[in-house]
Amino acid sequence: KICNDNSVPIVPFGTGTSLEGHVVGNKKGIALSLENMNNILNVNAEDFDCRVEAFVTRKQLNEELKDKGLFFPIDPGADASLGGMAATSASGTMAVRYGTMRTVVIGLTVVLPNGDIIKTGTRTKKTSAGYNLTNLFIGSEGTLGIITEIHLRLSPIPESIMSAVCHFPDLESAVLTAQEIIQYGIPIARIEMLNKDQMEISIDYSNLENMEKKPTLFFEFHGSEASNKESIEIAEEISKNNKGTAFKWAQTTDERNKLWQARHDVYYSVKAQSKNIKVYTTDVCVPISNLVECIRFAEEEIKNYGLRAPMVGHVGDGNFHSTII
């Protein structure tokens, strides 16, 4: 309230893991660290929801939930604070199945610029009372108020989790496979794309074994054993029709974790290519039917400018990144 009266800007700061620059301070203002707001306030296992303070991280929350048969599915890679994830409308590898922060946040406590404290949303699935203020603050990046508490929707831990990789002769075939799997309606949890350049880098950086330096899709299926078997059969058939190799399965939990850690470490793997490298990360999301065309265009432009820019993407929801070195 004092800052507002004196026109002093405030920049709320969480874990500082985002790459877009919105936690960069202002010389005439105050950086407000939320690091002491790290309490999980309550978990309602029967209703699949919880309330947490802004600095609770996704890994901290999942550690608390694992004995209750629940998990929080939004996974942007970094161990980000949940307040920051709400403020940036974070997405992640499992968005294709579980949505983004906009899908799972059902309420917020926010301090407005004039010092007023408001609570938005309700614990019920449906409400028609008043404005949808919750979604106004999600993605506002600290500009409309400071998020101090988040009310989240949770998911049951699946009975069966299966991960695999599939290699393709060219990037277009890989992206087309992802597009067709989504259009077919297969309930896949994750479908990630790494182009040939990025696979070469990740194989070396993350010590991936039995992998080929080709455009690759990483898959993960969540569900019952029966439903996973059915989904996998269709996904394998679609991949095969697009010149994909046989699926290579992660046989253990450790192998599965190693696979997804390699995907999350893409940024660091590119940075490790040489000393003093700067990496500029693009972030494009298009309707799934335009994905092949958009990625083809990006590849051609990278080539035209003589750049090196490994490519990754949450292709299940039409999202990809070029990491320009």
mmCIF file of N, CA, C and O in Angstrom, residues 148 237 282:
data_model
loop_
_atom_site.group_PDB
_atom_site.id
_atom_site.type_symbol
_atom_site.label_atom_id
_atom_site.label_comp_id
_atom_site.label_asym_id
_atom_site.label_seq_id
_atom_site.Cartn_x
_atom_site.Cartn_y
_atom_site.Cartn_z
ATOM 1 N N THR A 148 -0.340 -14.918 -3.354
ATOM 2 C CA THR A 148 0.262 -15.420 -2.112
ATOM 3 C C THR A 148 -0.167 -16.848 -1.778
ATOM 4 O O THR A 148 0.552 -17.557 -1.087
ATOM 5 N N GLU A 237 1.138 -48.285 -34.250
ATOM 6 C CA GLU A 237 0.682 -48.440 -35.637
ATOM 7 C C GLU A 237 0.820 -47.126 -36.408
ATOM 8 O O GLU A 237 1.309 -47.095 -37.547
ATOM 9 N N THR A 282 13.115 -19.706 -28.261
ATOM 10 C CA THR A 282 11.827 -19.260 -28.806
ATOM 11 C C THR A 282 10.724 -20.137 -28.225
ATOM 12 O O THR A 282 10.976 -21.233 -27.722
#
